C-alpha positions as a Markdown table, in Angstrom:
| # | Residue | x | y | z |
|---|---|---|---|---|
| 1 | Unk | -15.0 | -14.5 | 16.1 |
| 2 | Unk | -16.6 | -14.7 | 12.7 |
| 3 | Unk | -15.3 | -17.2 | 10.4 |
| 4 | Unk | -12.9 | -15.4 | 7.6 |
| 5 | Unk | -12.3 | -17.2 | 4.4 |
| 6 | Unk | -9.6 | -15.0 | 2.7 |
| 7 | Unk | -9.0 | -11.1 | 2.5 |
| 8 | Unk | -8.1 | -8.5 | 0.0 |
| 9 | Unk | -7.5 | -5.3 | 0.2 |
| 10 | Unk | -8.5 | -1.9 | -2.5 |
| 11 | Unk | -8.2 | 1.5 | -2.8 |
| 12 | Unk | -9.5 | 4.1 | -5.0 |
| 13 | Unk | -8.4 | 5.4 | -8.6 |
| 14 | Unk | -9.3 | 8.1 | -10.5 |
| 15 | Unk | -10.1 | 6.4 | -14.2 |
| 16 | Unk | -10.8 | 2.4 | -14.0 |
| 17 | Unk | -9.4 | 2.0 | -18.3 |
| 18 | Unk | -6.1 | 3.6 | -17.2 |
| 19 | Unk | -5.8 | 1.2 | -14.4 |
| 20 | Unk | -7.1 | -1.7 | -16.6 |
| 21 | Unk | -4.4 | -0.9 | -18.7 |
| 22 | Unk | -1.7 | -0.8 | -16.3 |
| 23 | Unk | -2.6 | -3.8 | -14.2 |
| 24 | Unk | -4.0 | -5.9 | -17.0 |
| 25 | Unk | -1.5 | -4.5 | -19.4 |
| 26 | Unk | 1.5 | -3.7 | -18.2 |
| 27 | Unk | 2.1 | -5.8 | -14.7 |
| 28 | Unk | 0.1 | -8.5 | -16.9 |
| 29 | Unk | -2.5 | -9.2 | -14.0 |
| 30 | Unk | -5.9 | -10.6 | -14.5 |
| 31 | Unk | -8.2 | -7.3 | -14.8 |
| 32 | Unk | -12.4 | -8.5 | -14.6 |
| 33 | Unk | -15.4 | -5.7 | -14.2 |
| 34 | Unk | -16.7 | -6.1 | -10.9 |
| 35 | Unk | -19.8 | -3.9 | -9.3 |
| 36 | Unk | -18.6 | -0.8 | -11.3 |
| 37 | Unk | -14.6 | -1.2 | -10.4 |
| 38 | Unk | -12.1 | -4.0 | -11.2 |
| 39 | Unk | -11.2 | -7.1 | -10.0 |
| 40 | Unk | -7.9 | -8.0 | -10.0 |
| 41 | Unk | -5.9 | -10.7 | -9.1 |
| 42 | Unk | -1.6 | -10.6 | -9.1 |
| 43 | Unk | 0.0 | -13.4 | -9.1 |
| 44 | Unk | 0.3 | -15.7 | -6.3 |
| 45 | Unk | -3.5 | -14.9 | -5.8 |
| 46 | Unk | -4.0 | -12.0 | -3.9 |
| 47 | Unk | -7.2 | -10.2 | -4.9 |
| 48 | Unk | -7.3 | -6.5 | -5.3 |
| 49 | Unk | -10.7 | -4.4 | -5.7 |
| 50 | Unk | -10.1 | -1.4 | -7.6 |
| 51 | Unk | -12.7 | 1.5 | -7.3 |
| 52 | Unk | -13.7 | 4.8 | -9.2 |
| 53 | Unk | -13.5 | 7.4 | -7.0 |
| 54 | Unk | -14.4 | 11.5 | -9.1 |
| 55 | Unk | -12.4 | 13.2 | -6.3 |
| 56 | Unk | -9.2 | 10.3 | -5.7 |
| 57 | Unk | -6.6 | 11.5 | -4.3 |
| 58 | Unk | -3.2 | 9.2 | -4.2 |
| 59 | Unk | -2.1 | 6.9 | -1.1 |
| 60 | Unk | 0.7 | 8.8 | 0.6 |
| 61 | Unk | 1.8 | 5.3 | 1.6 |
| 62 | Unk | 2.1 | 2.0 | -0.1 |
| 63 | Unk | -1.1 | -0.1 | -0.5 |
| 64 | Unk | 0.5 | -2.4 | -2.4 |
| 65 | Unk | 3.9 | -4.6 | -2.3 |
| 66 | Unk | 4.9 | -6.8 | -5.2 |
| 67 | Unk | 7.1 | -9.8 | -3.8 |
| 68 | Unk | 9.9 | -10.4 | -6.5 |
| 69 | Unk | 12.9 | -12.8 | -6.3 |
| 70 | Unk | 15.8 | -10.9 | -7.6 |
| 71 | Unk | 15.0 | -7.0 | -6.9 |
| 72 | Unk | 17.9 | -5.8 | -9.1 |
| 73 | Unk | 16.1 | -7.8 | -12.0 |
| 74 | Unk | 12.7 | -6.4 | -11.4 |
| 75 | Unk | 13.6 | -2.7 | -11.0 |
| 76 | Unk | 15.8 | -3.2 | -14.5 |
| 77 | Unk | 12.4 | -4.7 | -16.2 |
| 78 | Unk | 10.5 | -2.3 | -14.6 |
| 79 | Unk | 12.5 | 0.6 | -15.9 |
| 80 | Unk | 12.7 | -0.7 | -19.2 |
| 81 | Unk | 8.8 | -0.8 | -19.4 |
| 82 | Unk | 9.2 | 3.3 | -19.1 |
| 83 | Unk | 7.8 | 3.5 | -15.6 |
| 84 | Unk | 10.1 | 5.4 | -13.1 |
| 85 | Unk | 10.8 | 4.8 | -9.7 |
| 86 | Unk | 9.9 | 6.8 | -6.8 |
| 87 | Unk | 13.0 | 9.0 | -5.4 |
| 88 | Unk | 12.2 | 9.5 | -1.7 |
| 89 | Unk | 14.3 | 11.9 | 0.4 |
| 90 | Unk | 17.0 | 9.8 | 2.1 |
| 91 | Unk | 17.5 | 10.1 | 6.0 |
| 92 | Unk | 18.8 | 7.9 | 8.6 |
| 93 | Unk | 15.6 | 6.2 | 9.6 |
| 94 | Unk | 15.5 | 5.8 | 5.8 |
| 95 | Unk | 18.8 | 5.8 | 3.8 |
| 96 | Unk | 17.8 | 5.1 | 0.2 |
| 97 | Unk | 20.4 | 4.6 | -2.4 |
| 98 | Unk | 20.3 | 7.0 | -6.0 |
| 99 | Unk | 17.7 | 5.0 | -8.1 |
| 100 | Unk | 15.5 | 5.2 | -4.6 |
| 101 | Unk | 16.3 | 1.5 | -3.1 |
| 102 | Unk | 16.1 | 0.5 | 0.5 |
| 103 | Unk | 18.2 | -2.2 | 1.7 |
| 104 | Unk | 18.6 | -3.8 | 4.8 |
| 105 | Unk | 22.4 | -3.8 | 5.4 |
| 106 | Unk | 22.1 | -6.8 | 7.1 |
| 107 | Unk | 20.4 | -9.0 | 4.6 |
| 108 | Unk | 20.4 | -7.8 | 1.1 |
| 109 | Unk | 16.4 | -7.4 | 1.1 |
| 110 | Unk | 15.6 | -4.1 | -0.3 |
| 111 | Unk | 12.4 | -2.3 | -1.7 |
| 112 | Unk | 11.9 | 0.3 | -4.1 |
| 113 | Unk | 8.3 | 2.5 | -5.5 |
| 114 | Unk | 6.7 | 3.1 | -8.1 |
| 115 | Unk | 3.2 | 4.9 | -8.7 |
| 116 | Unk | 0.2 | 3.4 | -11.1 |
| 117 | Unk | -1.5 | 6.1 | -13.4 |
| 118 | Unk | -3.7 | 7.5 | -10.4 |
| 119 | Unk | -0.6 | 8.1 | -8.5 |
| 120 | Unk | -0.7 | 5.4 | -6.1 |
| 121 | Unk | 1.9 | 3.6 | -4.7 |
| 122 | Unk | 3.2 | 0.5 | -5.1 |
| 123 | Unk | 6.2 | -1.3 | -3.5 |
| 124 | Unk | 8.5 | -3.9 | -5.4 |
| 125 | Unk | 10.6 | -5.7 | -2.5 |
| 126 | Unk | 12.4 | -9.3 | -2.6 |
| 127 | Unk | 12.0 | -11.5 | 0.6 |
C-alpha cells in the first residue's frame, strides 16, 4: 500500500465568498485561496478543500461533523448566530426531538444539522 500522510475531505459550493464568509466568518475557521477554491482548516486540524462548482447541487447527507463538548451549548450559540437547524422527519430508525436533536437514549450523545449558504450539510454532535 502506498504510504498516506494525512487525509481531508471536500465537496462542492456554489459561491467560494459566501462560504469564505461562513467558515472564516461565522464558524471562525482559517479560510486561505487555494487552486481556485478554499482551504480551510476547523479546529483540531482537519483540512477541508472547498470547490466552485456553476451547477452545485447540496449533499443530501452530511459531509461534515463538528465534534463539540457540551451539544446543548453549541446548538444555543449556534442559534443565536441566526443559523437554524435542520428539522428532519422523525421515525423510529430516527426519533429526533422538536429543535431536530438525535440522542442516543443510552448515552446522552446526540447530533443535530445545519446547512452552510450552498445548502450543505453539516453535523454538530458531542462525543
Amino acid at each position: 500500500m502506498f504510504e498516506i500522510a494525512s487525509s481531508m475531505s471536500s465537496f462542492s459550493v456554489d459561491d467560494l465568498e459566501k462560504a469564505r464568509e461562513f467558515y472564516g466568518g461565522t464558524l471562525g475557521f482559517d479560510v486561505r485561496d487555494q487552486m481556485g477554491g478554499l482551504h480551510v482548516t476547523a479546529p483540531g486540524g482537519q483540512r477541508i478543500f472547498l470547490y466552485p462548482k456553476p451547477d452545485h447541487q447540496p449533499a443530501t447527507f452530511t459531509v461534515l461533523n463538528l465534534i463539540v463538548p457540551d451539544l446543548d451549548a453549541a446548538l444555543a450559540e449556534v442559534e443565536s448566530m441566526g443559523l437554524s437547524l435542520q428539522k428532519y422527519p422523525s421515525t423510529p430508525e430516527m426519533p429526533v426531538d422538536d429543535r431536530g436533536v438525535l440522542r442516543d437514549p443510552e448515552t446522552g450523545h446526540g447530533i443535530a444539522w445545519i446547512a452552510d449558504p450552498a445548502g450543505n450539510v453539516i453535523g454538530i454532535t458531542s462525543g
